[in-house]
Every structure is written in C-alpha cells, then in structure tokens.
PDB file of N, CA, C and O in Angstrom:
ATOM      1  N   MET A 756      12.733 -21.410  31.384  1.00  0.00           N
ATOM      2  CA  MET A 756      13.713 -20.530  31.382  1.00  0.00           C
ATOM      3  C   MET A 756      14.245 -20.284  30.185  1.00  0.00           C
ATOM      4  O   MET A 756      14.413 -21.164  29.248  1.00  0.00           O
ATOM      5  N   ILE A 757      14.581 -19.066  29.982  1.00  0.00           N
ATOM      6  CA  ILE A 757      15.087 -18.546  28.688  1.00  0.00           C
ATOM      7  C   ILE A 757      16.721 -19.058  28.755  1.00  0.00           C
ATOM      8  O   ILE A 757      17.328 -18.365  29.445  1.00  0.00           O
ATOM      9  N   ASP A 758      17.047 -19.424  27.594  1.00  0.00           N
ATOM     10  CA  ASP A 758      18.493 -19.814  27.479  1.00  0.00           C
ATOM     11  C   ASP A 758      19.298 -19.044  26.606  1.00  0.00           C
ATOM     12  O   ASP A 758      20.490 -18.695  26.855  1.00  0.00           O
ATOM     13  N   ALA A 759      18.547 -18.400  25.772  1.00  0.00           N
ATOM     14  CA  ALA A 759      19.349 -17.219  24.864  1.00  0.00           C
ATOM     15  C   ALA A 759      18.221 -16.191  24.435  1.00  0.00           C
ATOM     16  O   ALA A 759      17.001 -16.599  24.156  1.00  0.00           O
ATOM     17  N   VAL A 760      18.868 -15.110  23.996  1.00  0.00           N
ATOM     18  CA  VAL A 760      18.080 -14.023  23.144  1.00  0.00           C
ATOM     19  C   VAL A 760      18.950 -13.579  21.980  1.00  0.00           C
ATOM     20  O   VAL A 760      20.138 -13.373  22.180  1.00  0.00           O
ATOM     21  N   VAL A 761      18.090 -13.529  20.918  1.00  0.00           N
ATOM     22  CA  VAL A 761      18.887 -12.973  19.549  1.00  0.00           C
ATOM     23  C   VAL A 761      18.229 -11.787  19.218  1.00  0.00           C
ATOM     24  O   VAL A 761      17.014 -11.644  19.096  1.00  0.00           O
ATOM     25  N   PHE A 762      19.079 -10.764  19.074  1.00  0.00           N
ATOM     26  CA  PHE A 762      18.698  -9.443  18.556  1.00  0.00           C
ATOM     27  C   PHE A 762      19.121  -9.389  17.101  1.00  0.00           C
ATOM     28  O   PHE A 762      20.280  -9.386  16.936  1.00  0.00           O
ATOM     29  N   ASP A 763      18.137  -8.923  16.352  1.00  0.00           N
ATOM     30  CA  ASP A 763      18.608  -8.924  15.004  1.00  0.00           C
ATOM     31  C   ASP A 763      18.145  -7.457  14.571  1.00  0.00           C
ATOM     32  O   ASP A 763      17.020  -7.244  14.059  1.00  0.00           O
ATOM     33  N   LEU A 764      18.956  -6.515  14.660  1.00  0.00           N
ATOM     34  CA  LEU A 764      19.002  -5.213  14.516  1.00  0.00           C
ATOM     35  C   LEU A 764      19.196  -4.978  12.848  1.00  0.00           C
ATOM     36  O   LEU A 764      19.169  -3.824  12.628  1.00  0.00           O
ATOM     37  N   ASP A 765      19.921  -5.750  12.199  1.00  0.00           N
ATOM     38  CA  ASP A 765      20.337  -5.188  10.985  1.00  0.00           C
ATOM     39  C   ASP A 765      20.003  -6.228   9.968  1.00  0.00           C
ATOM     40  O   ASP A 765      20.442  -6.160   8.712  1.00  0.00           O
ATOM     41  N   GLY A 766      18.904  -6.951   9.955  1.00  0.00           N
ATOM     42  CA  GLY A 766      18.312  -7.704   8.952  1.00  0.00           C
ATOM     43  C   GLY A 766      18.950  -8.942   8.623  1.00  0.00           C
ATOM     44  O   GLY A 766      18.672  -9.520   7.491  1.00  0.00           O
ATOM     45  N   VAL A 767      19.650  -9.533   9.375  1.00  0.00           N
ATOM     46  CA  VAL A 767      20.412 -10.764   9.227  1.00  0.00           C
ATOM     47  C   VAL A 767      19.392 -11.855   9.231  1.00  0.00           C
ATOM     48  O   VAL A 767      19.249 -12.767   8.362  1.00  0.00           O
ATOM     49  N   ILE A 768      18.574 -11.913  10.246  1.00  0.00           N
ATOM     50  CA  ILE A 768      17.386 -12.929  10.352  1.00  0.00           C
ATOM     51  C   ILE A 768      16.297 -12.713   9.751  1.00  0.00           C
ATOM     52  O   ILE A 768      15.496 -13.419   8.916  1.00  0.00           O
ATOM     53  N   LEU A 769      15.795 -11.378   9.934  1.00  0.00           N
ATOM     54  CA  LEU A 769      14.435 -11.035   9.397  1.00  0.00           C
ATOM     55  C   LEU A 769      14.648  -9.563   8.779  1.00  0.00           C
ATOM     56  O   LEU A 769      15.048  -8.637   9.355  1.00  0.00           O
ATOM     57  N   ASP A 770      14.189  -9.316   7.517  1.00  0.00           N
ATOM     58  CA  ASP A 770      14.282  -8.079   6.973  1.00  0.00           C
ATOM     59  C   ASP A 770      12.984  -7.133   7.285  1.00  0.00           C
ATOM     60  O   ASP A 770      12.253  -7.435   6.649  1.00  0.00           O
ATOM     61  N   SER A 771      13.121  -6.531   8.198  1.00  0.00           N
ATOM     62  CA  SER A 771      11.849  -5.582   8.982  1.00  0.00           C
ATOM     63  C   SER A 771      11.785  -4.463   8.278  1.00  0.00           C
ATOM     64  O   SER A 771      10.964  -3.594   8.717  1.00  0.00           O
ATOM     65  N   GLU A 772      12.751  -3.847   7.645  1.00  0.00           N
ATOM     66  CA  GLU A 772      12.784  -2.456   7.097  1.00  0.00           C
ATOM     67  C   GLU A 772      11.547  -2.052   6.360  1.00  0.00           C
ATOM     68  O   GLU A 772      10.910  -1.065   6.456  1.00  0.00           O
ATOM     69  N   GLU A 773      11.116  -2.990   5.614  1.00  0.00           N
ATOM     70  CA  GLU A 773       9.626  -2.893   4.564  1.00  0.00           C
ATOM     71  C   GLU A 773       8.690  -2.472   5.716  1.00  0.00           C
ATOM     72  O   GLU A 773       7.693  -1.791   5.508  1.00  0.00           O
ATOM     73  N   LEU A 774       8.548  -3.286   6.829  1.00  0.00           N
ATOM     74  CA  LEU A 774       7.479  -3.169   7.685  1.00  0.00           C
ATOM     75  C   LEU A 774       7.508  -2.005   8.445  1.00  0.00           C
ATOM     76  O   LEU A 774       6.500  -1.405   8.646  1.00  0.00           O
ATOM     77  N   TRP A 775       8.499  -1.492   8.968  1.00  0.00           N
ATOM     78  CA  TRP A 775       8.874  -0.219   9.419  1.00  0.00           C
ATOM     79  C   TRP A 775       8.489   0.691   8.437  1.00  0.00           C
ATOM     80  O   TRP A 775       7.769   1.894   8.943  1.00  0.00           O
ATOM     81  N   ASP A 776       8.666   0.744   7.392  1.00  0.00           N
ATOM     82  CA  ASP A 776       8.294   1.920   6.301  1.00  0.00           C
ATOM     83  C   ASP A 776       6.892   1.887   6.321  1.00  0.00           C
ATOM     84  O   ASP A 776       6.165   2.963   6.491  1.00  0.00           O
ATOM     85  N   GLU A 777       6.051   0.611   6.076  1.00  0.00           N
ATOM     86  CA  GLU A 777       4.689   0.666   6.168  1.00  0.00           C
ATOM     87  C   GLU A 777       3.980   1.516   7.240  1.00  0.00           C
ATOM     88  O   GLU A 777       3.008   2.099   7.208  1.00  0.00           O
ATOM     89  N   VAL A 778       4.656   1.037   8.438  1.00  0.00           N
ATOM     90  CA  VAL A 778       4.117   1.525   9.626  1.00  0.00           C
ATOM     91  C   VAL A 778       4.402   2.950   9.880  1.00  0.00           C
ATOM     92  O   VAL A 778       3.463   3.612  10.317  1.00  0.00           O
ATOM     93  N   ARG A 779       5.595   3.451   9.668  1.00  0.00           N
ATOM     94  CA  ARG A 779       5.651   4.878   9.769  1.00  0.00           C
ATOM     95  C   ARG A 779       4.935   5.663   8.823  1.00  0.00           C
ATOM     96  O   ARG A 779       4.412   6.717   9.037  1.00  0.00           O
ATOM     97  N   GLU A 780       4.739   5.284   7.561  1.00  0.00           N
ATOM     98  CA  GLU A 780       3.907   5.842   6.559  1.00  0.00           C
ATOM     99  C   GLU A 780       2.383   5.920   6.810  1.00  0.00           C
ATOM    100  O   GLU A 780       1.938   6.938   6.886  1.00  0.00           O
ATOM    101  N   GLU A 781       1.943   4.975   7.436  1.00  0.00           N
ATOM    102  CA  GLU A 781       0.611   4.865   7.822  1.00  0.00           C
ATOM    103  C   GLU A 781       0.364   5.790   8.861  1.00  0.00           C
ATOM    104  O   GLU A 781      -0.623   6.658   9.112  1.00  0.00           O
ATOM    105  N   LEU A 782       1.305   5.905   9.839  1.00  0.00           N
ATOM    106  CA  LEU A 782       1.153   6.811  11.091  1.00  0.00           C
ATOM    107  C   LEU A 782       1.208   8.099  10.567  1.00  0.00           C
ATOM    108  O   LEU A 782       0.596   9.057  11.104  1.00  0.00           O
ATOM    109  N   ALA A 783       2.233   8.614   9.719  1.00  0.00           N
ATOM    110  CA  ALA A 783       2.259   9.926   9.086  1.00  0.00           C
ATOM    111  C   ALA A 783       0.969  10.273   8.496  1.00  0.00           C
ATOM    112  O   ALA A 783       0.471  11.350   8.809  1.00  0.00           O
ATOM    113  N   ARG A 784       0.304   9.487   7.722  1.00  0.00           N
ATOM    114  CA  ARG A 784      -1.042   9.811   7.081  1.00  0.00           C
ATOM    115  C   ARG A 784      -1.975   9.798   8.068  1.00  0.00           C
ATOM    116  O   ARG A 784      -2.891  10.858   7.896  1.00  0.00           O
ATOM    117  N   GLU A 785      -2.102   9.015   8.981  1.00  0.00           N
ATOM    118  CA  GLU A 785      -3.323   9.038   9.992  1.00  0.00           C
ATOM    119  C   GLU A 785      -3.255  10.295  10.897  1.00  0.00           C
ATOM    120  O   GLU A 785      -3.911  10.844  11.343  1.00  0.00           O
ATOM    121  N   ARG A 786      -1.796  10.874  11.074  1.00  0.00           N
ATOM    122  CA  ARG A 786      -1.693  11.899  11.944  1.00  0.00           C
ATOM    123  C   ARG A 786      -1.561  13.308  11.114  1.00  0.00           C
ATOM    124  O   ARG A 786      -0.948  14.234  11.761  1.00  0.00           O
ATOM    125  N   GLY A 787      -1.822  13.154   9.925  1.00  0.00           N
ATOM    126  CA  GLY A 787      -1.683  14.389   9.174  1.00  0.00           C
ATOM    127  C   GLY A 787      -0.351  14.875   8.627  1.00  0.00           C
ATOM    128  O   GLY A 787      -0.037  15.942   8.578  1.00  0.00           O
ATOM    129  N   GLY A 788       0.599  13.989   8.870  1.00  0.00           N
ATOM    130  CA  GLY A 788       1.975  14.286   8.280  1.00  0.00           C
ATOM    131  C   GLY A 788       2.197  14.436   6.863  1.00  0.00           C
ATOM    132  O   GLY A 788       1.282  13.949   6.165  1.00  0.00           O
ATOM    133  N   ARG A 789       3.352  14.847   6.482  1.00  0.00           N
ATOM    134  CA  ARG A 789       3.695  14.809   4.875  1.00  0.00           C
ATOM    135  C   ARG A 789       4.732  13.809   4.627  1.00  0.00           C
ATOM    136  O   ARG A 789       5.920  14.132   4.588  1.00  0.00           O
ATOM    137  N   TRP A 790       4.051  12.642   4.006  1.00  0.00           N
ATOM    138  CA  TRP A 790       4.908  11.451   4.043  1.00  0.00           C
ATOM    139  C   TRP A 790       5.510  11.716   2.495  1.00  0.00           C
ATOM    140  O   TRP A 790       4.833  12.231   1.445  1.00  0.00           O
ATOM    141  N   SER A 791       6.745  11.334   2.265  1.00  0.00           N
ATOM    142  CA  SER A 791       7.330  11.353   0.931  1.00  0.00           C
ATOM    143  C   SER A 791       8.391  10.008   0.815  1.00  0.00           C
ATOM    144  O   SER A 791       8.553   9.303   1.703  1.00  0.00           O
ATOM    145  N   ASP A 792       8.396   9.866  -0.604  1.00  0.00           N
ATOM    146  CA  ASP A 792       9.572   8.699  -0.750  1.00  0.00           C
ATOM    147  C   ASP A 792      10.805   8.697  -0.073  1.00  0.00           C
ATOM    148  O   ASP A 792      11.494   7.795   0.161  1.00  0.00           O
ATOM    149  N   ARG A 793      11.068   9.982  -0.072  1.00  0.00           N
ATOM    150  CA  ARG A 793      12.469  10.411   0.430  1.00  0.00           C
ATOM    151  C   ARG A 793      12.508  10.073   2.113  1.00  0.00           C
ATOM    152  O   ARG A 793      13.596   9.640   2.668  1.00  0.00           O
ATOM    153  N   ALA A 794      11.278   9.996   2.639  1.00  0.00           N
ATOM    154  CA  ALA A 794      11.339   9.792   4.192  1.00  0.00           C
ATOM    155  C   ALA A 794      11.971   8.488   4.428  1.00  0.00           C
ATOM    156  O   ALA A 794      12.705   8.426   5.444  1.00  0.00           O
ATOM    157  N   GLN A 795      11.398   7.403   3.883  1.00  0.00           N
ATOM    158  CA  GLN A 795      11.987   6.101   3.940  1.00  0.00           C
ATOM    159  C   GLN A 795      13.595   5.972   3.900  1.00  0.00           C
ATOM    160  O   GLN A 795      14.365   5.317   4.707  1.00  0.00           O
ATOM    161  N   ALA A 796      13.981   6.531   2.683  1.00  0.00           N
ATOM    162  CA  ALA A 796      15.345   6.523   2.550  1.00  0.00           C
ATOM    163  C   ALA A 796      16.348   7.383   3.616  1.00  0.00           C
ATOM    164  O   ALA A 796      17.309   6.879   4.075  1.00  0.00           O
ATOM    165  N   ASP A 797      15.750   8.528   4.011  1.00  0.00           N
ATOM    166  CA  ASP A 797      16.348   9.285   5.107  1.00  0.00           C
ATOM    167  C   ASP A 797      16.338   8.464   6.381  1.00  0.00           C
ATOM    168  O   ASP A 797      17.208   8.680   7.189  1.00  0.00           O
ATOM    169  N   MET A 798      15.383   7.709   6.820  1.00  0.00           N
ATOM    170  CA  MET A 798      15.191   6.996   7.950  1.00  0.00           C
ATOM    171  C   MET A 798      15.918   5.798   8.304  1.00  0.00           C
ATOM    172  O   MET A 798      16.114   5.134   9.133  1.00  0.00           O
ATOM    173  N   MET A 799      16.268   5.274   6.995  1.00  0.00           N
ATOM    174  CA  MET A 799      16.953   3.732   6.800  1.00  0.00           C
ATOM    175  C   MET A 799      18.210   3.866   7.932  1.00  0.00           C
ATOM    176  O   MET A 799      18.954   4.557   7.764  1.00  0.00           O
ATOM    177  N   GLY A 800      18.015   2.938   8.724  1.00  0.00           N
ATOM    178  CA  GLY A 800      19.056   2.768   9.730  1.00  0.00           C
ATOM    179  C   GLY A 800      19.245   3.618  10.819  1.00  0.00           C
ATOM    180  O   GLY A 800      19.978   3.461  11.839  1.00  0.00           O
ATOM    181  N   MET A 801      18.133   4.338  11.083  1.00  0.00           N
ATOM    182  CA  MET A 801      18.218   5.523  12.227  1.00  0.00           C
ATOM    183  C   MET A 801      17.733   4.673  13.556  1.00  0.00           C
ATOM    184  O   MET A 801      17.006   3.657  13.261  1.00  0.00           O
ATOM    185  N   SER A 802      18.130   5.247  14.598  1.00  0.00           N
ATOM    186  CA  SER A 802      17.786   4.513  15.750  1.00  0.00           C
ATOM    187  C   SER A 802      16.240   5.053  15.936  1.00  0.00           C
ATOM    188  O   SER A 802      15.775   5.995  15.419  1.00  0.00           O
ATOM    189  N   SER A 803      15.539   4.442  16.941  1.00  0.00           N
ATOM    190  CA  SER A 803      14.107   4.927  17.209  1.00  0.00           C
ATOM    191  C   SER A 803      14.069   6.415  17.691  1.00  0.00           C
ATOM    192  O   SER A 803      13.027   7.210  17.366  1.00  0.00           O
ATOM    193  N   ARG A 804      15.182   6.819  18.562  1.00  0.00           N
ATOM    194  CA  ARG A 804      15.201   8.381  18.872  1.00  0.00           C
ATOM    195  C   ARG A 804      15.343   9.242  17.768  1.00  0.00           C
ATOM    196  O   ARG A 804      14.675  10.213  17.635  1.00  0.00           O
ATOM    197  N   GLU A 805      16.244   8.836  16.875  1.00  0.00           N
ATOM    198  CA  GLU A 805      16.426   9.606  15.500  1.00  0.00           C
ATOM    199  C   GLU A 805      15.305   9.607  14.689  1.00  0.00           C
ATOM    200  O   GLU A 805      14.808  10.616  14.368  1.00  0.00           O
ATOM    201  N   TRP A 806      14.779   8.420  14.357  1.00  0.00           N
ATOM    202  CA  TRP A 806      13.476   8.465  13.396  1.00  0.00           C
ATOM    203  C   TRP A 806      12.443   9.114  14.016  1.00  0.00           C
ATOM    204  O   TRP A 806      11.423   9.889  13.171  1.00  0.00           O
ATOM    205  N   SER A 807      12.176   9.034  15.155  1.00  0.00           N
ATOM    206  CA  SER A 807      11.008   9.520  15.798  1.00  0.00           C
ATOM    207  C   SER A 807      11.138  11.254  15.917  1.00  0.00           C
ATOM    208  O   SER A 807      10.158  11.971  15.634  1.00  0.00           O
ATOM    209  N   ARG A 808      12.337  11.771  15.918  1.00  0.00           N
ATOM    210  CA  ARG A 808      12.694  12.995  15.887  1.00  0.00           C
ATOM    211  C   ARG A 808      12.395  13.638  14.268  1.00  0.00           C
ATOM    212  O   ARG A 808      11.704  14.652  14.107  1.00  0.00           O
ATOM    213  N   TYR A 809      12.903  12.657  13.552  1.00  0.00           N
ATOM    214  CA  TYR A 809      12.596  13.034  11.972  1.00  0.00           C
ATOM    215  C   TYR A 809      11.186  13.126  11.738  1.00  0.00           C
ATOM    216  O   TYR A 809      10.489  13.957  10.957  1.00  0.00           O
ATOM    217  N   MET A 810      10.234  12.132  12.304  1.00  0.00           N
ATOM    218  CA  MET A 810       8.801  12.172  12.072  1.00  0.00           C
ATOM    219  C   MET A 810       8.295  13.368  12.450  1.00  0.00           C
ATOM    220  O   MET A 810       7.435  13.998  11.998  1.00  0.00           O
ATOM    221  N   HIS A 811       8.761  13.816  13.640  1.00  0.00           N
ATOM    222  CA  HIS A 811       8.121  15.064  14.067  1.00  0.00           C
ATOM    223  C   HIS A 811       8.669  16.298  13.391  1.00  0.00           C
ATOM    224  O   HIS A 811       7.766  17.192  12.911  1.00  0.00           O
ATOM    225  N   GLU A 812       9.848  16.195  13.256  1.00  0.00           N
ATOM    226  CA  GLU A 812      10.556  17.735  12.592  1.00  0.00           C
ATOM    227  C   GLU A 812      10.286  17.824  11.159  1.00  0.00           C
ATOM    228  O   GLU A 812      10.076  18.732  10.543  1.00  0.00           O
ATOM    229  N   VAL A 813      10.568  16.564  10.316  1.00  0.00           N
ATOM    230  CA  VAL A 813      10.283  16.616   8.867  1.00  0.00           C
ATOM    231  C   VAL A 813       9.071  16.220   8.472  1.00  0.00           C
ATOM    232  O   VAL A 813       8.367  16.842   7.464  1.00  0.00           O
ATOM    233  N   VAL A 814       8.538  15.145   8.831  1.00  0.00           N
ATOM    234  CA  VAL A 814       7.361  14.760   8.377  1.00  0.00           C
ATOM    235  C   VAL A 814       5.985  15.384   8.900  1.00  0.00           C
ATOM    236  O   VAL A 814       4.979  15.448   8.050  1.00  0.00           O
ATOM    237  N   GLY A 815       6.485  15.965  10.025  1.00  0.00           N
ATOM    238  CA  GLY A 815       5.216  16.819  10.416  1.00  0.00           C
ATOM    239  C   GLY A 815       4.179  16.118  11.604  1.00  0.00           C
ATOM    240  O   GLY A 815       3.281  16.885  11.791  1.00  0.00           O
ATOM    241  N   LEU A 816       4.719  15.119  12.074  1.00  0.00           N
ATOM    242  CA  LEU A 816       3.757  14.554  13.225  1.00  0.00           C
ATOM    243  C   LEU A 816       3.489  15.650  14.326  1.00  0.00           C
ATOM    244  O   LEU A 816       4.778  16.326  14.757  1.00  0.00           O
ATOM    245  N   SER A 817       2.296  15.752  14.817  1.00  0.00           N
ATOM    246  CA  SER A 817       2.139  16.921  15.873  1.00  0.00           C
ATOM    247  C   SER A 817       2.810  16.239  17.041  1.00  0.00           C
ATOM    248  O   SER A 817       3.101  17.174  18.151  1.00  0.00           O
ATOM    249  N   GLU A 818       2.754  14.881  17.297  1.00  0.00           N
ATOM    250  CA  GLU A 818       3.523  14.383  18.508  1.00  0.00           C
ATOM    251  C   GLU A 818       4.956  14.740  18.745  1.00  0.00           C
ATOM    252  O   GLU A 818       5.670  14.742  17.682  1.00  0.00           O
ATOM    253  N   ARG A 819       5.263  15.219  19.899  1.00  0.00           N
ATOM    254  CA  ARG A 819       6.534  15.235  20.140  1.00  0.00           C
ATOM    255  C   ARG A 819       7.335  13.998  19.879  1.00  0.00           C
ATOM    256  O   ARG A 819       6.818  12.797  19.929  1.00  0.00           O
ATOM    257  N   ALA A 820       8.864  13.970  19.626  1.00  0.00           N
ATOM    258  CA  ALA A 820       9.508  12.680  19.210  1.00  0.00           C
ATOM    259  C   ALA A 820       9.244  11.545  20.366  1.00  0.00           C
ATOM    260  O   ALA A 820       9.129  10.521  19.828  1.00  0.00           O
ATOM    261  N   ALA A 821       9.327  12.113  21.393  1.00  0.00           N
ATOM    262  CA  ALA A 821       9.484  10.966  22.926  1.00  0.00           C
ATOM    263  C   ALA A 821       8.031  10.363  22.584  1.00  0.00           C
ATOM    264  O   ALA A 821       7.756   9.043  22.795  1.00  0.00           O
ATOM    265  N   ASP A 822       6.932  10.965  22.402  1.00  0.00           N
ATOM    266  CA  ASP A 822       5.509  10.470  22.178  1.00  0.00           C
ATOM    267  C   ASP A 822       5.326   9.576  21.026  1.00  0.00           C
ATOM    268  O   ASP A 822       4.676   8.673  20.962  1.00  0.00           O
ATOM    269  N   ALA A 823       6.067   9.947  20.001  1.00  0.00           N
ATOM    270  CA  ALA A 823       5.880   9.111  18.587  1.00  0.00           C
ATOM    271  C   ALA A 823       6.490   7.859  18.809  1.00  0.00           C
ATOM    272  O   ALA A 823       6.006   6.837  18.236  1.00  0.00           O
ATOM    273  N   ARG A 824       7.528   7.617  19.565  1.00  0.00           N
ATOM    274  CA  ARG A 824       8.152   6.393  19.987  1.00  0.00           C
ATOM    275  C   ARG A 824       7.299   5.352  20.413  1.00  0.00           C
ATOM    276  O   ARG A 824       7.311   4.158  20.310  1.00  0.00           O
ATOM    277  N   ARG A 825       6.250   6.093  21.263  1.00  0.00           N
ATOM    278  CA  ARG A 825       5.286   5.098  21.990  1.00  0.00           C
ATOM    279  C   ARG A 825       4.038   4.959  21.338  1.00  0.00           C
ATOM    280  O   ARG A 825       3.399   4.103  21.761  1.00  0.00           O
ATOM    281  N   LEU A 826       3.868   5.397  20.113  1.00  0.00           N
ATOM    282  CA  LEU A 826       2.601   5.042  19.308  1.00  0.00           C
ATOM    283  C   LEU A 826       2.599   3.706  18.765  1.00  0.00           C
ATOM    284  O   LEU A 826       3.580   3.125  18.650  1.00  0.00           O
TER     285      LEU A 826
END
C-alpha cells in the first residue's frame, strides 16, 4: 500500500531540467527540427502542453503538439 506520493515539479528534490533539455534536443535532432540554445531557455518552466506546442511551432517537429507529448 502506498502511504504517500511526492511530486517534485520545481527541482526541490531532483533537478531534472538538464535531463529534459537533453531529451528535447535529441528529439528535435532525430525528427529534423531546428534546435538552438534559445530553445532551452524559452521552454524552461513550461508545462508539457506548452513545450510540446513550442517544439512543433518553433523547433519544427513535424508531429502535432499532442503527439509530441507522447513520444
């Protein structure tokens, strides 16, 4: 039985922003997107809905935003 669940969305316990950056950059390169250093700064703190839309509209992923969130 689970007694508690901890959601760490702001880096208090684990700083995952670096990992997100690596994964999104790799995804952009694999899918023919245009990655830039600015992309990481722009997406910092965005929700998954926001960054997936950014990946489609700005970075140039061919997948629709909703599909990019599932990759």
